[in-house]
């Protein structure tokens, strides 16, 4: 920890020590010869988790600096405390529930040399076998909120707007070249320390969620570009810390969403609030249209299997939302498809939706829904 540091890796932990250890192990396997430090900001984990992480930090003291906060200070504040002590020219902000694949960090570092680039992120997979890709991080705007309510009104509107979204997603999922984005996933963002000094860190008024969205928007207002780098690949197990207390996470999401919209789209809020209420009343009445649209597979305790009439190349979308935006996506050929076991194990309880499309002309070839229960 006393030598030259090129890259400071910052992660905020809240009761996810086992995942954090996996994350660190994957970094050690792919970091190659990059001088780095791993800054663990523990935000109010329980005593047992703190003890495990302290032992882990001591065992890896050459790389890890462990900073403990007895109270949950929030994700944005945790990242900022890491930025306060970071020594590297480059900064990688990562969630602890991330696994890094070979070459992932080097490709991100190389991409920061693209002129005008402010931050870069990797291609993100949902499962360890890299079968499902997570979608592009869509910038939340009054339009995207308005679109969600419109999609609940009718299947025809849903089809139209979903296919518009899907064409963008297909380009994102299939590109091999760096692709400019409006925002990046907060699960893994790399930037430079001189940019942090100019733009600032995360806004600590967001208790959880939207701090990365707000930061990316601010970065672009300063004239910087954001790129996803397809050669860089990670696996993100997604929202593992928040799943420990779903109600608290939902409350923090609502607070952050309102704060984000007021801060960045305040002039649109009166119109947005009015249309949101009207559309929600209409969409609540129209919700039953989806009950007949999806084939209900019932309550499942094991991964479902989907059967198709042909073996053409397809995209299968998986989402917890009946509107299917956003969705994880998987390309495949054949007449059957199975949800990977490792992905199934990490999915929380609740209802899920699947729609499949032939890639030629995006013709739909199946729609299913089920409720997941633990055995």
Short mmCIF file of N, CA, C and O in Angstrom, two decimals, residues 7-12 37-41 65 67 69 73 75-94 189-204 211 215 218:
data_model
loop_
_atom_site.label_atom_id
_atom_site.label_comp_id
_atom_site.label_asym_id
_atom_site.label_seq_id
_atom_site.Cartn_x
_atom_site.Cartn_y
_atom_site.Cartn_z
N UNK A 7 -4.09 2.67 -10.24
CA UNK A 7 -5.55 2.50 -10.24
C UNK A 7 -6.07 2.32 -8.83
O UNK A 7 -5.62 1.43 -8.10
N UNK A 8 -7.01 3.16 -8.44
CA UNK A 8 -7.70 3.00 -7.16
C UNK A 8 -9.06 2.36 -7.42
O UNK A 8 -9.87 2.91 -8.18
N UNK A 9 -9.30 1.22 -6.81
CA UNK A 9 -10.57 0.51 -6.96
C UNK A 9 -11.37 0.72 -5.68
O UNK A 9 -10.91 0.40 -4.59
N UNK A 10 -12.56 1.28 -5.82
CA UNK A 10 -13.39 1.64 -4.67
C UNK A 10 -14.67 0.81 -4.68
O UNK A 10 -15.37 0.73 -5.70
N UNK A 11 -14.97 0.20 -3.55
CA UNK A 11 -16.23 -0.53 -3.41
C UNK A 11 -16.86 -0.21 -2.06
O UNK A 11 -16.16 -0.04 -1.07
N UNK A 12 -18.17 -0.10 -2.05
CA UNK A 12 -18.92 0.16 -0.82
C UNK A 12 -19.63 -1.13 -0.42
O UNK A 12 -20.38 -1.71 -1.22
N UNK A 37 -4.73 -0.25 -5.70
CA UNK A 37 -5.17 -0.36 -4.32
C UNK A 37 -6.67 -0.66 -4.33
O UNK A 37 -7.39 -0.23 -5.22
N UNK A 38 -7.12 -1.42 -3.35
CA UNK A 38 -8.52 -1.82 -3.24
C UNK A 38 -9.08 -1.20 -1.97
O UNK A 38 -8.72 -1.61 -0.86
N UNK A 39 -9.92 -0.19 -2.12
CA UNK A 39 -10.45 0.56 -0.99
C UNK A 39 -11.85 0.07 -0.66
O UNK A 39 -12.79 0.25 -1.45
N UNK A 40 -12.00 -0.56 0.47
CA UNK A 40 -13.29 -1.11 0.92
C UNK A 40 -13.90 -0.15 1.94
O UNK A 40 -13.35 0.03 3.03
N UNK A 41 -15.02 0.47 1.58
CA UNK A 41 -15.73 1.37 2.49
C UNK A 41 -16.92 0.60 3.04
O UNK A 41 -17.88 0.33 2.31
N UNK A 65 -7.27 -1.53 1.69
CA UNK A 65 -7.45 -0.60 2.80
C UNK A 65 -8.92 -0.67 3.19
O UNK A 65 -9.81 -0.44 2.36
N UNK A 67 -12.03 0.70 5.45
CA UNK A 67 -12.53 1.85 6.20
C UNK A 67 -13.92 1.52 6.73
O UNK A 67 -14.83 1.23 5.94
N UNK A 69 -17.44 2.35 8.74
CA UNK A 69 -18.41 3.29 9.29
C UNK A 69 -19.46 2.47 10.03
O UNK A 69 -20.07 1.56 9.45
N UNK A 73 -23.95 4.95 5.87
CA UNK A 73 -23.83 6.34 5.42
C UNK A 73 -24.38 6.55 4.01
O UNK A 73 -24.44 7.68 3.53
N UNK A 75 -24.69 4.84 -0.21
CA UNK A 75 -23.74 4.44 -1.25
C UNK A 75 -22.93 5.63 -1.77
O UNK A 75 -21.71 5.55 -1.90
N UNK A 76 -23.60 6.74 -2.07
CA UNK A 76 -22.91 7.90 -2.62
C UNK A 76 -21.84 8.41 -1.66
O UNK A 76 -20.70 8.70 -2.06
N UNK A 77 -22.19 8.53 -0.38
CA UNK A 77 -21.23 8.99 0.62
C UNK A 77 -20.07 8.01 0.75
O UNK A 77 -18.91 8.41 0.91
N UNK A 78 -20.37 6.71 0.66
CA UNK A 78 -19.32 5.70 0.73
C UNK A 78 -18.32 5.84 -0.41
O UNK A 78 -17.10 5.78 -0.20
N UNK A 79 -18.84 6.01 -1.63
CA UNK A 79 -17.95 6.21 -2.78
C UNK A 79 -17.10 7.46 -2.58
O UNK A 79 -15.88 7.45 -2.81
N UNK A 80 -17.70 8.53 -2.12
CA UNK A 80 -16.97 9.78 -1.93
C UNK A 80 -15.88 9.66 -0.86
O UNK A 80 -14.81 10.27 -0.99
N UNK A 81 -16.13 8.88 0.20
CA UNK A 81 -15.09 8.69 1.20
C UNK A 81 -13.92 7.91 0.60
O UNK A 81 -12.76 8.14 0.95
N UNK A 82 -14.22 7.01 -0.32
CA UNK A 82 -13.15 6.32 -1.03
C UNK A 82 -12.37 7.25 -1.94
O UNK A 82 -11.13 7.20 -2.00
N UNK A 83 -13.08 8.15 -2.63
CA UNK A 83 -12.41 9.12 -3.50
C UNK A 83 -11.51 10.05 -2.69
O UNK A 83 -10.46 10.49 -3.17
N UNK A 84 -11.90 10.35 -1.45
CA UNK A 84 -11.11 11.25 -0.60
C UNK A 84 -9.71 10.69 -0.32
O UNK A 84 -8.76 11.47 -0.15
N UNK A 85 -9.59 9.36 -0.26
CA UNK A 85 -8.30 8.76 0.11
C UNK A 85 -7.62 8.05 -1.07
O UNK A 85 -6.52 7.53 -0.92
N UNK A 86 -8.27 8.04 -2.24
CA UNK A 86 -7.71 7.35 -3.40
C UNK A 86 -6.41 8.02 -3.85
O UNK A 86 -6.31 9.24 -3.89
N UNK A 87 -5.42 7.20 -4.25
CA UNK A 87 -4.11 7.71 -4.65
C UNK A 87 -3.83 7.53 -6.13
O UNK A 87 -2.83 8.01 -6.65
N UNK A 88 -4.70 6.81 -6.84
CA UNK A 88 -4.43 6.50 -8.23
C UNK A 88 -4.80 7.61 -9.20
O UNK A 88 -5.65 8.45 -8.89
N UNK A 89 -4.17 7.58 -10.36
CA UNK A 89 -4.54 8.50 -11.44
C UNK A 89 -5.89 8.12 -12.02
O UNK A 89 -6.66 8.96 -12.47
N UNK A 90 -6.18 6.81 -12.00
CA UNK A 90 -7.44 6.28 -12.51
C UNK A 90 -8.25 5.71 -11.35
O UNK A 90 -7.69 5.24 -10.35
N UNK A 91 -9.57 5.74 -11.50
CA UNK A 91 -10.47 5.27 -10.44
C UNK A 91 -11.48 4.30 -11.04
O UNK A 91 -12.11 4.59 -12.07
N UNK A 92 -11.63 3.15 -10.41
CA UNK A 92 -12.66 2.18 -10.79
C UNK A 92 -13.63 2.07 -9.62
O UNK A 92 -13.26 1.65 -8.52
N UNK A 93 -14.87 2.47 -9.85
CA UNK A 93 -15.93 2.35 -8.84
C UNK A 93 -16.71 1.08 -9.16
O UNK A 93 -17.27 0.94 -10.25
N UNK A 94 -16.72 0.15 -8.23
CA UNK A 94 -17.34 -1.15 -8.50
C UNK A 94 -18.26 -1.58 -7.37
O UNK A 94 -18.00 -1.30 -6.19
N UNK A 189 -17.83 1.59 -13.10
CA UNK A 189 -17.51 2.81 -13.84
C UNK A 189 -16.03 3.13 -13.62
O UNK A 189 -15.56 3.17 -12.48
N UNK A 190 -15.30 3.36 -14.71
CA UNK A 190 -13.91 3.79 -14.60
C UNK A 190 -13.78 5.20 -15.14
O UNK A 190 -14.33 5.53 -16.19
N UNK A 191 -13.03 6.02 -14.41
CA UNK A 191 -12.79 7.40 -14.82
C UNK A 191 -11.40 7.80 -14.36
O UNK A 191 -10.62 6.98 -13.87
N UNK A 192 -11.06 9.07 -14.52
CA UNK A 192 -9.77 9.59 -14.09
C UNK A 192 -9.96 10.52 -12.88
O UNK A 192 -11.00 11.20 -12.77
N UNK A 193 -8.97 10.58 -12.04
CA UNK A 193 -9.08 11.42 -10.85
C UNK A 193 -9.16 12.90 -11.20
O UNK A 193 -9.85 13.67 -10.52
N UNK A 194 -8.52 13.34 -12.29
CA UNK A 194 -8.61 14.75 -12.66
C UNK A 194 -10.03 15.12 -13.09
O UNK A 194 -10.47 16.25 -12.88
N UNK A 195 -10.77 14.16 -13.63
CA UNK A 195 -12.17 14.40 -14.00
C UNK A 195 -13.03 14.49 -12.74
O UNK A 195 -13.92 15.34 -12.64
N UNK A 196 -12.76 13.63 -11.77
CA UNK A 196 -13.48 13.69 -10.49
C UNK A 196 -13.28 15.06 -9.84
O UNK A 196 -14.22 15.68 -9.32
N UNK A 197 -12.05 15.57 -9.88
CA UNK A 197 -11.78 16.88 -9.27
C UNK A 197 -12.55 17.99 -9.99
O UNK A 197 -12.97 18.97 -9.36
N UNK A 198 -12.75 17.84 -11.29
CA UNK A 198 -13.44 18.86 -12.06
C UNK A 198 -14.96 18.75 -11.92
O UNK A 198 -15.66 19.76 -11.70
N UNK A 199 -15.48 17.55 -12.02
CA UNK A 199 -16.93 17.31 -12.03
C UNK A 199 -17.49 17.13 -10.62
O UNK A 199 -18.65 17.47 -10.35
N UNK A 200 -16.66 16.58 -9.73
CA UNK A 200 -17.13 16.27 -8.39
C UNK A 200 -17.51 14.81 -8.25
O UNK A 200 -17.62 14.07 -9.25
N UNK A 201 -17.70 14.36 -7.04
CA UNK A 201 -18.09 12.99 -6.79
C UNK A 201 -19.60 12.81 -6.87
O UNK A 201 -20.30 13.61 -7.49
N UNK A 202 -20.10 11.77 -6.22
CA UNK A 202 -21.53 11.49 -6.24
C UNK A 202 -22.27 12.46 -5.30
O UNK A 202 -21.72 12.90 -4.29
N UNK A 203 -23.51 12.76 -5.66
CA UNK A 203 -24.36 13.62 -4.84
C UNK A 203 -24.89 12.81 -3.66
O UNK A 203 -25.67 11.86 -3.83
N UNK A 204 -24.48 13.19 -2.44
CA UNK A 204 -24.81 12.41 -1.25
C UNK A 204 -26.26 12.61 -0.78
O UNK A 204 -26.69 11.97 0.18
N UNK A 211 -27.65 7.99 -7.88
CA UNK A 211 -26.43 8.78 -7.75
C UNK A 211 -25.53 8.61 -8.97
O UNK A 211 -24.89 9.56 -9.42
N UNK A 215 -24.64 11.51 -11.72
CA UNK A 215 -23.22 11.79 -11.99
C UNK A 215 -22.93 11.72 -13.49
O UNK A 215 -22.22 12.56 -14.04
N UNK A 218 -24.25 14.79 -15.13
CA UNK A 218 -23.37 15.92 -14.84
C UNK A 218 -22.10 15.86 -15.67
O UNK A 218 -21.61 16.87 -16.16
#
